[in-house]
Tab-separated table of C-alpha atoms in Angstrom:
chain	number	residue	atom	x	y	z
A	1	MET	CA	99.547	-94.232	105.999
A	2	ALA	CA	101.218	-93.138	102.775
A	3	VAL	CA	101.548	-96.733	101.744
A	4	TRP	CA	97.730	-96.898	101.384
A	5	SER	CA	97.342	-93.644	99.468
A	6	GLN	CA	95.475	-93.599	96.210
A	7	THR	CA	98.545	-93.881	94.019
A	8	SER	CA	100.690	-96.089	96.227
A	9	LYS	CA	102.543	-98.677	94.166
A	10	THR	CA	102.726	-100.950	97.199
A	11	ARG	CA	98.940	-100.944	97.549
A	12	ARG	CA	98.453	-101.699	93.878
A	13	ALA	CA	101.056	-104.458	93.986
A	14	VAL	CA	99.420	-106.104	97.014
A	15	GLY	CA	96.012	-105.752	95.329
A	16	VAL	CA	97.233	-107.387	92.132
A	17	LEU	CA	98.894	-110.156	94.174
A	18	ALA	CA	95.601	-110.780	96.020
A	19	LEU	CA	93.771	-110.994	92.697
A	20	LEU	CA	96.311	-113.465	91.321
A	21	ILE	CA	96.076	-115.623	94.452
A	22	ALA	CA	92.256	-115.549	94.205
A	23	ILE	CA	92.321	-116.634	90.565
A	24	GLY	CA	94.866	-119.311	91.438
A	25	LEU	CA	92.621	-120.661	94.194
A	26	ILE	CA	89.580	-120.752	91.905
A	27	VAL	CA	91.493	-122.437	89.069
A	28	GLY	CA	93.149	-124.830	91.526
A	29	GLY	CA	89.790	-125.623	93.081
A	30	ALA	CA	88.408	-126.514	89.661
A	31	ARG	CA	91.038	-129.265	89.370
A	32	VAL	CA	90.590	-130.760	92.842
A	33	SER	CA	88.368	-133.753	93.577
A	34	TYR	CA	87.579	-135.628	96.776
A	35	GLU	CA	86.589	-139.180	97.682
A	36	VAL	CA	83.208	-139.155	99.404
A	37	HIS	CA	82.380	-142.593	100.773
A	38	ASP	CA	78.928	-144.120	100.723
A	39	ASP	CA	77.448	-144.685	104.163
A	40	ASP	CA	76.249	-148.185	103.219
A	41	GLU	CA	76.181	-150.633	106.141
A	42	MET	CA	75.316	-153.562	103.858
A	43	ALA	CA	78.366	-152.951	101.651
A	44	ALA	CA	80.537	-152.435	104.725
A	45	ALA	CA	79.403	-155.807	106.108
A	46	PHE	CA	80.903	-157.417	102.978
A	47	GLY	CA	84.101	-155.402	103.335
A	48	LEU	CA	83.255	-153.118	100.441
A	49	ASP	CA	84.267	-149.487	100.653
A	50	THR	CA	82.465	-147.675	97.869
A	51	TYR	CA	83.001	-144.009	97.186
A	52	THR	CA	82.198	-141.260	94.700
A	53	GLU	CA	84.665	-138.718	93.322
A	54	VAL	CA	83.169	-135.262	93.800
A	55	SER	CA	84.538	-131.976	92.553
A	56	GLU	CA	85.260	-128.971	94.745
A	57	ARG	CA	82.099	-127.314	93.419
A	58	GLU	CA	79.971	-130.320	94.408
A	59	LEU	CA	81.543	-130.415	97.862
A	60	VAL	CA	80.700	-126.719	98.403
A	61	ILE	CA	77.083	-127.510	97.490
A	62	ASP	CA	77.144	-130.512	99.863
A	63	ALA	CA	78.430	-128.197	102.602
A	64	THR	CA	75.383	-125.948	102.218
A	65	PHE	CA	73.021	-128.654	103.453
A	66	SER	CA	75.404	-130.802	105.494
A	67	GLY	CA	75.437	-133.392	102.703
A	68	VAL	CA	78.836	-134.682	103.812
A	69	THR	CA	80.209	-135.517	107.223
A	70	ARG	CA	83.703	-136.493	108.370
A	71	ARG	CA	84.380	-139.704	110.340
A	72	ASP	CA	87.701	-141.426	111.011
A	73	GLY	CA	89.497	-139.100	108.610
A	74	LYS	CA	87.144	-139.867	105.696
A	75	LEU	CA	84.233	-137.993	104.157
A	76	TYR	CA	80.870	-139.778	104.087
A	77	SER	CA	77.699	-138.885	102.204
A	78	THR	CA	74.673	-138.216	104.359
A	79	TYR	CA	72.244	-138.657	101.462
A	80	ASP	CA	71.652	-140.786	98.375
A	81	ARG	CA	73.842	-139.334	95.615
A	82	ALA	CA	71.791	-141.129	92.976
A	83	LEU	CA	69.016	-138.600	93.558
A	84	GLY	CA	68.895	-135.577	91.267
A	85	ALA	CA	69.255	-131.952	92.273
A	86	VAL	CA	66.374	-130.996	94.516
A	87	LYS	CA	65.914	-128.399	97.213
A	88	ARG	CA	67.565	-129.669	100.361
A	89	ALA	CA	67.155	-127.798	103.600
A	90	CYS	CA	69.882	-127.846	106.206
A	91	PRO	CA	69.203	-130.739	108.619
A	92	THR	CA	70.586	-128.719	111.500
B	1	MET	CA	79.312	-86.823	90.760
B	2	ARG	CA	76.691	-84.116	90.635
B	3	ARG	CA	75.336	-82.450	93.711
B	4	PRO	CA	72.002	-84.034	94.739
B	5	ALA	CA	68.979	-81.985	93.778
B	6	PRO	CA	67.343	-80.111	96.690
B	7	GLY	CA	64.794	-82.247	98.518
B	8	ARG	CA	66.098	-85.491	97.043
B	9	ASN	CA	67.242	-88.195	99.465
B	10	PRO	CA	70.920	-88.599	98.555
B	11	PHE	CA	71.031	-92.124	100.001
B	12	ILE	CA	68.073	-93.510	98.026
B	13	LYS	CA	70.315	-95.094	95.362
B	14	ARG	CA	72.008	-97.327	97.919
B	15	ARG	CA	68.712	-98.229	99.563
B	16	PHE	CA	67.304	-99.221	96.162
B	17	VAL	CA	70.290	-101.487	95.466
B	18	GLN	CA	70.026	-103.018	98.961
B	19	VAL	CA	66.309	-103.814	98.603
B	20	THR	CA	66.815	-105.165	95.081
B	21	SER	CA	69.647	-107.375	96.352
B	22	LEU	CA	67.497	-108.638	99.212
B	23	VAL	CA	64.801	-109.727	96.753
B	24	LEU	CA	67.119	-111.082	94.057
B	25	LEU	CA	69.364	-113.047	96.438
B	26	HIS	CA	66.324	-114.828	97.869
B	27	SER	CA	64.260	-115.569	94.790
B	28	SER	CA	65.556	-118.984	93.775
B	29	PHE	CA	62.490	-121.072	93.053
B	30	ALA	CA	64.248	-123.461	90.657
B	31	PRO	CA	66.814	-125.820	92.233
B	32	TRP	CA	68.438	-126.544	88.873
B	33	ALA	CA	69.272	-122.859	88.496
B	34	GLN	CA	70.824	-122.389	91.938
B	35	ALA	CA	74.521	-121.580	92.062
B	36	LYS	CA	75.329	-122.744	95.566
B	37	TRP	CA	78.878	-123.585	94.543
B	38	PHE	CA	79.481	-119.804	94.463
B	39	CYS	CA	80.144	-118.061	97.761
B	40	ASN	CA	78.601	-114.627	97.870
B	41	PRO	CA	80.366	-112.745	100.668
B	42	VAL	CA	77.285	-111.336	102.391
B	43	LEU	CA	75.508	-112.606	105.494
B	44	SER	CA	72.679	-114.671	104.020
B	45	CYS	CA	72.058	-118.274	105.089
B	46	HIS	CA	72.532	-120.777	102.265
B	47	SER	CA	70.199	-123.173	104.048
B	48	CYS	CA	67.343	-120.873	103.052
B	49	VAL	CA	65.618	-122.754	100.222
B	50	LEU	CA	65.239	-119.502	98.279
B	51	ALA	CA	68.949	-118.588	98.448
B	52	TRP	CA	70.846	-118.596	95.166
B	53	PHE	CA	74.374	-118.701	96.572
B	54	ALA	CA	76.432	-120.253	99.351
B	55	CYS	CA	77.409	-118.369	102.501
B	56	PRO	CA	81.216	-118.306	102.793
B	57	VAL	CA	81.040	-118.606	106.576
B	58	GLY	CA	78.894	-121.736	106.353
B	59	VAL	CA	81.267	-123.244	103.797
B	60	PHE	CA	84.346	-122.357	105.892
B	61	VAL	CA	82.718	-123.931	108.969
B	62	HIS	CA	82.039	-127.169	107.090
B	63	TYR	CA	85.447	-127.315	105.415
B	64	SER	CA	87.116	-126.736	108.785
B	65	GLY	CA	85.157	-129.726	110.056
B	66	TYR	CA	86.254	-131.730	106.996
B	67	HIS	CA	89.899	-130.666	107.635
B	68	MET	CA	90.128	-129.408	104.057
B	69	PHE	CA	91.004	-126.125	102.399
B	70	PRO	CA	88.061	-124.391	100.667
B	71	PHE	CA	89.755	-123.422	97.397
B	72	VAL	CA	86.727	-122.080	95.525
B	73	ALA	CA	85.148	-120.374	98.549
B	74	ALA	CA	88.410	-118.695	99.575
B	75	GLY	CA	89.144	-117.759	95.966
B	76	THR	CA	85.774	-116.128	95.299
B	77	VAL	CA	85.778	-114.209	98.589
B	78	LEU	CA	89.348	-113.013	98.005
B	79	LEU	CA	88.554	-112.070	94.400
B	80	LEU	CA	85.491	-109.978	95.296
B	81	GLY	CA	87.238	-108.554	98.364
B	82	ALA	CA	90.302	-107.474	96.380
B	83	LEU	CA	88.108	-105.828	93.759
B	84	PHE	CA	85.503	-104.169	95.957
B	85	GLY	CA	86.598	-104.371	99.619
B	86	ARG	CA	83.536	-104.143	101.865
B	87	LEU	CA	81.370	-102.592	99.161
B	88	LEU	CA	79.077	-105.629	99.357
B	89	CYS	CA	78.575	-104.964	103.108
B	90	GLY	CA	77.246	-101.509	102.371
B	91	TRP	CA	75.277	-102.165	99.204
B	92	VAL	CA	74.308	-105.840	98.935
B	93	CYS	CA	74.257	-107.540	102.358
B	94	PRO	CA	70.607	-108.242	103.366
B	95	PHE	CA	71.509	-108.266	107.052
B	96	GLY	CA	73.219	-104.897	106.628
B	97	LEU	CA	69.961	-103.551	105.188
B	98	ILE	CA	68.078	-104.789	108.258
B	99	MET	CA	70.687	-103.074	110.449
B	100	ASP	CA	70.197	-99.818	108.506
B	101	TRP	CA	66.416	-100.019	108.800
B	102	LEU	CA	66.448	-100.753	112.523
B	103	TYR	CA	68.738	-97.793	113.193
B	104	LYS	CA	66.061	-95.501	111.771
B	105	ILE	CA	63.804	-96.273	114.755
B	106	PRO	CA	63.850	-93.163	116.980
B	107	SER	CA	65.833	-93.911	120.156
B	108	PRO	CA	68.953	-92.786	122.024
B	109	LYS	CA	71.966	-93.528	119.804
B	110	PHE	CA	75.535	-94.444	120.636
B	111	ALA	CA	78.603	-95.686	118.771
B	112	MET	CA	80.284	-98.939	119.754
B	113	PRO	CA	83.802	-98.356	121.158
B	114	ASN	CA	86.552	-98.858	118.596
B	115	TRP	CA	88.111	-101.786	120.497
B	116	THR	CA	84.943	-103.849	119.965
B	117	GLY	CA	85.830	-103.980	116.268
B	118	TYR	CA	88.469	-106.597	117.106
B	119	ILE	CA	85.892	-109.033	118.510
B	120	LYS	CA	84.853	-110.119	115.021
B	121	TYR	CA	88.360	-111.418	114.300
B	122	ILE	CA	88.169	-113.601	117.408
B	123	VAL	CA	84.717	-114.811	116.291
B	124	LEU	CA	86.157	-115.643	112.851
B	125	ILE	CA	89.181	-117.540	114.150
B	126	VAL	CA	87.459	-119.359	117.022
B	127	MET	CA	83.895	-120.037	115.825
B	128	VAL	CA	84.440	-120.344	112.071
B	129	PHE	CA	87.796	-122.149	111.943
B	130	ALA	CA	89.096	-123.486	115.276
B	131	LEU	CA	86.046	-125.000	116.989
B	132	PRO	CA	84.637	-126.705	113.853
B	133	TRP	CA	88.152	-128.062	113.150
B	134	PHE	CA	88.461	-129.649	116.596
B	135	LEU	CA	84.810	-130.494	117.315
B	136	GLY	CA	83.470	-131.240	113.825
B	137	GLU	CA	81.323	-129.301	111.376
B	138	GLN	CA	78.135	-130.083	113.296
B	139	SER	CA	79.530	-128.606	116.506
B	140	LEU	CA	77.073	-126.686	118.637
B	141	TYR	CA	79.799	-124.089	119.082
B	142	SER	CA	80.272	-123.126	115.427
B	143	PHE	CA	79.181	-119.706	114.197
B	144	CYS	CA	76.292	-121.145	112.156
B	145	ARG	CA	74.633	-122.315	115.386
B	146	ILE	CA	74.375	-118.744	116.662
B	147	CYS	CA	74.197	-116.889	113.348
B	148	PRO	CA	71.422	-114.265	113.502
B	149	ALA	CA	70.912	-114.442	109.715
B	150	SER	CA	70.372	-118.187	109.979
B	151	ALA	CA	67.952	-117.626	112.875
B	152	LEU	CA	66.029	-115.038	110.856
B	153	GLN	CA	65.918	-117.021	107.612
B	154	MET	CA	65.611	-120.583	108.941
B	155	THR	CA	64.771	-120.860	112.623
B	156	VAL	CA	62.019	-118.240	112.823
B	157	PRO	CA	60.186	-119.409	109.651
B	158	ASN	CA	60.432	-123.031	110.829
B	159	LEU	CA	59.001	-122.025	114.209
B	160	ILE	CA	56.140	-120.154	112.549
B	161	MET	CA	55.376	-123.091	110.247
B	162	GLY	CA	55.446	-125.517	113.185
B	163	LYS	CA	58.411	-127.507	111.849
B	164	VAL	CA	60.284	-127.182	115.145
B	165	THR	CA	58.846	-129.700	117.568
B	166	THR	CA	61.352	-129.566	120.421
B	167	VAL	CA	62.686	-126.465	122.109
B	168	SER	CA	66.360	-127.063	122.853
B	169	VAL	CA	68.823	-124.870	124.724
B	170	ALA	CA	70.665	-124.278	121.420
B	171	LEU	CA	67.441	-123.002	119.840
B	172	VAL	CA	66.753	-120.623	122.718
B	173	VAL	CA	70.336	-119.325	122.652
B	174	LYS	CA	70.170	-118.763	118.875
B	175	LEU	CA	66.910	-116.820	119.144
B	176	ALA	CA	68.170	-114.825	122.133
B	177	ILE	CA	71.263	-113.794	120.158
B	178	LEU	CA	69.058	-112.757	117.229
B	179	VAL	CA	66.906	-110.591	119.491
B	180	ALA	CA	69.982	-109.055	121.157
B	181	VAL	CA	71.556	-108.242	117.768
B	182	LEU	CA	68.350	-106.660	116.454
B	183	VAL	CA	67.768	-104.605	119.615
B	184	LEU	CA	71.392	-103.404	119.647
B	185	ALA	CA	71.008	-102.326	115.998
B	186	VAL	CA	68.260	-99.892	117.026
B	187	PHE	CA	70.668	-98.020	119.313
B	188	SER	CA	74.018	-98.436	117.544
B	189	SER	CA	74.433	-98.204	113.778
B	190	ARG	CA	75.747	-101.337	112.076
B	191	SER	CA	76.721	-102.731	115.475
B	192	PHE	CA	76.690	-106.382	114.339
B	193	CYS	CA	78.708	-105.569	111.197
B	194	LYS	CA	81.319	-103.736	113.259
B	195	VAL	CA	81.597	-106.090	116.222
B	196	PHE	CA	80.599	-109.656	115.300
B	197	CYS	CA	80.309	-110.276	111.553
B	198	PRO	CA	82.923	-112.860	110.444
B	199	ILE	CA	82.427	-111.939	106.787
B	200	GLY	CA	83.238	-108.366	107.730
B	201	ALA	CA	86.360	-109.690	109.461
B	202	ILE	CA	87.458	-111.407	106.243
B	203	LEU	CA	86.744	-108.411	104.018
B	204	ALA	CA	87.944	-105.650	106.380
B	205	PRO	CA	91.702	-105.962	105.648
B	206	LEU	CA	90.926	-106.105	101.923
B	207	ASN	CA	89.473	-102.579	102.180
B	208	LEU	CA	93.073	-101.377	102.448
B	209	ILE	CA	94.123	-102.838	99.103
B	210	SER	CA	90.896	-103.027	97.097
B	211	PHE	CA	90.695	-101.500	93.653
B	212	TRP	CA	87.478	-99.721	94.645
B	213	ALA	CA	88.448	-96.340	96.021
B	214	LEU	CA	86.697	-93.098	96.831
B	215	LYS	CA	89.195	-90.474	95.717
B	216	PRO	CA	89.447	-87.818	98.425
B	217	PRO	CA	88.570	-84.151	97.831
B	218	VAL	CA	91.848	-82.845	99.215
B	219	MET	CA	91.582	-79.364	97.727
B	220	ALA	CA	87.815	-78.960	97.967
B	221	CYS	CA	87.352	-80.261	101.542
B	222	ARG	CA	86.377	-77.525	103.990
B	223	ASP	CA	86.314	-79.831	106.993
B	224	CYS	CA	82.581	-79.254	107.553
B	225	GLY	CA	82.229	-82.677	109.211
B	226	ARG	CA	79.100	-83.748	107.335
B	227	CYS	CA	80.818	-86.926	106.135
B	228	ASP	CA	81.675	-87.863	109.724
B	229	ARG	CA	78.091	-87.313	110.874
B	230	VAL	CA	76.529	-89.607	108.232
B	231	CYS	CA	79.135	-92.395	108.469
B	232	PRO	CA	77.169	-95.458	109.656
B	233	VAL	CA	80.201	-96.994	111.358
B	234	SER	CA	81.483	-93.760	112.946
B	235	GLY	CA	84.618	-94.148	110.856
B	236	VAL	CA	85.632	-90.452	110.774
B	237	PRO	CA	86.291	-90.360	106.993
B	238	SER	CA	87.314	-86.681	107.210
B	239	GLU	CA	90.654	-87.720	108.761
B	240	ARG	CA	91.552	-89.758	105.680
B	241	ILE	CA	90.149	-87.170	103.282
B	242	ALA	CA	92.294	-84.468	104.885
B	243	SER	CA	95.354	-86.712	104.429
B	244	GLY	CA	94.596	-87.377	100.782
B	245	ILE	CA	93.719	-91.010	101.449
B	246	PRO	CA	90.590	-92.567	99.916
B	247	ALA	CA	87.741	-92.460	102.429
B	248	ASN	CA	87.229	-96.230	102.222
B	249	ARG	CA	90.811	-97.103	103.225
B	250	ALA	CA	89.692	-98.121	106.728
B	251	MET	CA	88.913	-101.620	107.927
B	252	GLU	CA	85.576	-100.682	109.522
B	253	CYS	CA	84.323	-98.781	106.454
B	254	VAL	CA	81.412	-100.544	104.752
B	255	VAL	CA	81.980	-98.512	101.555
B	256	CYS	CA	78.420	-97.181	101.640
B	257	HIS	CA	79.413	-93.938	99.861
B	258	ASP	CA	77.218	-91.977	102.301
B	259	CYS	CA	80.169	-89.624	102.974
B	260	GLN	CA	80.375	-88.965	99.263
B	261	GLU	CA	76.633	-88.333	98.994
B	262	ALA	CA	76.601	-86.038	102.033
B	263	CYS	CA	79.589	-83.972	100.890
B	264	PRO	CA	78.413	-80.445	100.045
B	265	HIS	CA	81.081	-80.192	97.381
B	266	GLY	CA	78.967	-77.989	95.177
B	267	GLU	CA	79.023	-75.333	97.872
B	268	CYS	CA	82.788	-75.338	98.168
B	269	PRO	CA	84.552	-72.441	96.460
B	270	SER	CA	87.109	-74.739	94.882
B	271	GLY	CA	84.503	-77.264	93.775
B	272	SER	CA	81.794	-76.860	91.202
B	273	ASP	CA	78.190	-77.845	90.709
B	274	GLU	CA	79.098	-80.088	87.806
B	275	SER	CA	82.008	-82.142	89.111
B	276	GLY	CA	82.446	-82.972	92.748
B	277	PRO	CA	85.586	-83.642	94.721
B	278	PHE	CA	84.755	-87.324	95.257
B	279	ALA	CA	85.242	-89.847	92.517
B	280	VAL	CA	85.340	-93.599	92.264
B	281	GLU	CA	88.558	-95.046	90.936
């Protein structure tokens, strides 16, 4: 248990490492973007595959109301992205 | 830390923070001001229209279904966990507050066996990551479908407002789990937090390395056992205090500071009325 004592260098080192990883994940997430395809049957009938680039932050927000679903290895919007920010309740 | 004045409830500070958090976390009336890109590691359903922040479990469930890594969600949870450990469980989590309130109802009390604390890790791996990964984010077997916080914040209000028109098996199961969790909380303190909470499972190991630490009163401790009696998770903090280890260096500890508040340090010969043996790093 000594390794977890108040002054343990190991504990502090692991804590600092965890902080650095967390900051790295947040900074890395800020640079990531995803292709979210429009679920447009009309466009698909003409062979068009339209999509929107969304940031990690936007995808987290989409996840809170099931605004994106995954089919055939691709992400698809479940709502009209042209609409502004409004309150959206979880459809489930 | 000064000794609490006679007659004063030593735990009232935490209760005040918990109630304030409950109100503040669910007071988002303006959608443009919501910050649902930020995962607040407490059990509060982000589908609640009044919620400011995202639930990390809900985000992990969806990202597992998307087969993607949740950079921001994982980063924010790890950041807050490394800084504070499970402090948010004890001071901010709205569901933890409900657990604390229910335990005040007079009834026979018992502590959950220690081995049940491992169940939450299985819940985290299976219902938050594995099943949504294989069955999709809308799977009936993901944690969100049985989450008692979701049932309390979404399902029950929708039932009361008549928005639920069909009674499905999934709905009945979700409500039954909510009732079971609430009833169990009356008899066993923080039972859901200890046994089932996946956010607790994520934060628990971070308790061991967090920068938030209750320095132990090695010299002043007289082994009176008061800290053990008030510990809401039956964590026996006196064992760590006697070893010179911070009281919150245990995975089940919700960092409520109740052991610190209950410590009669002012009565100890080696302590003093002005400065107590406990301190926060």
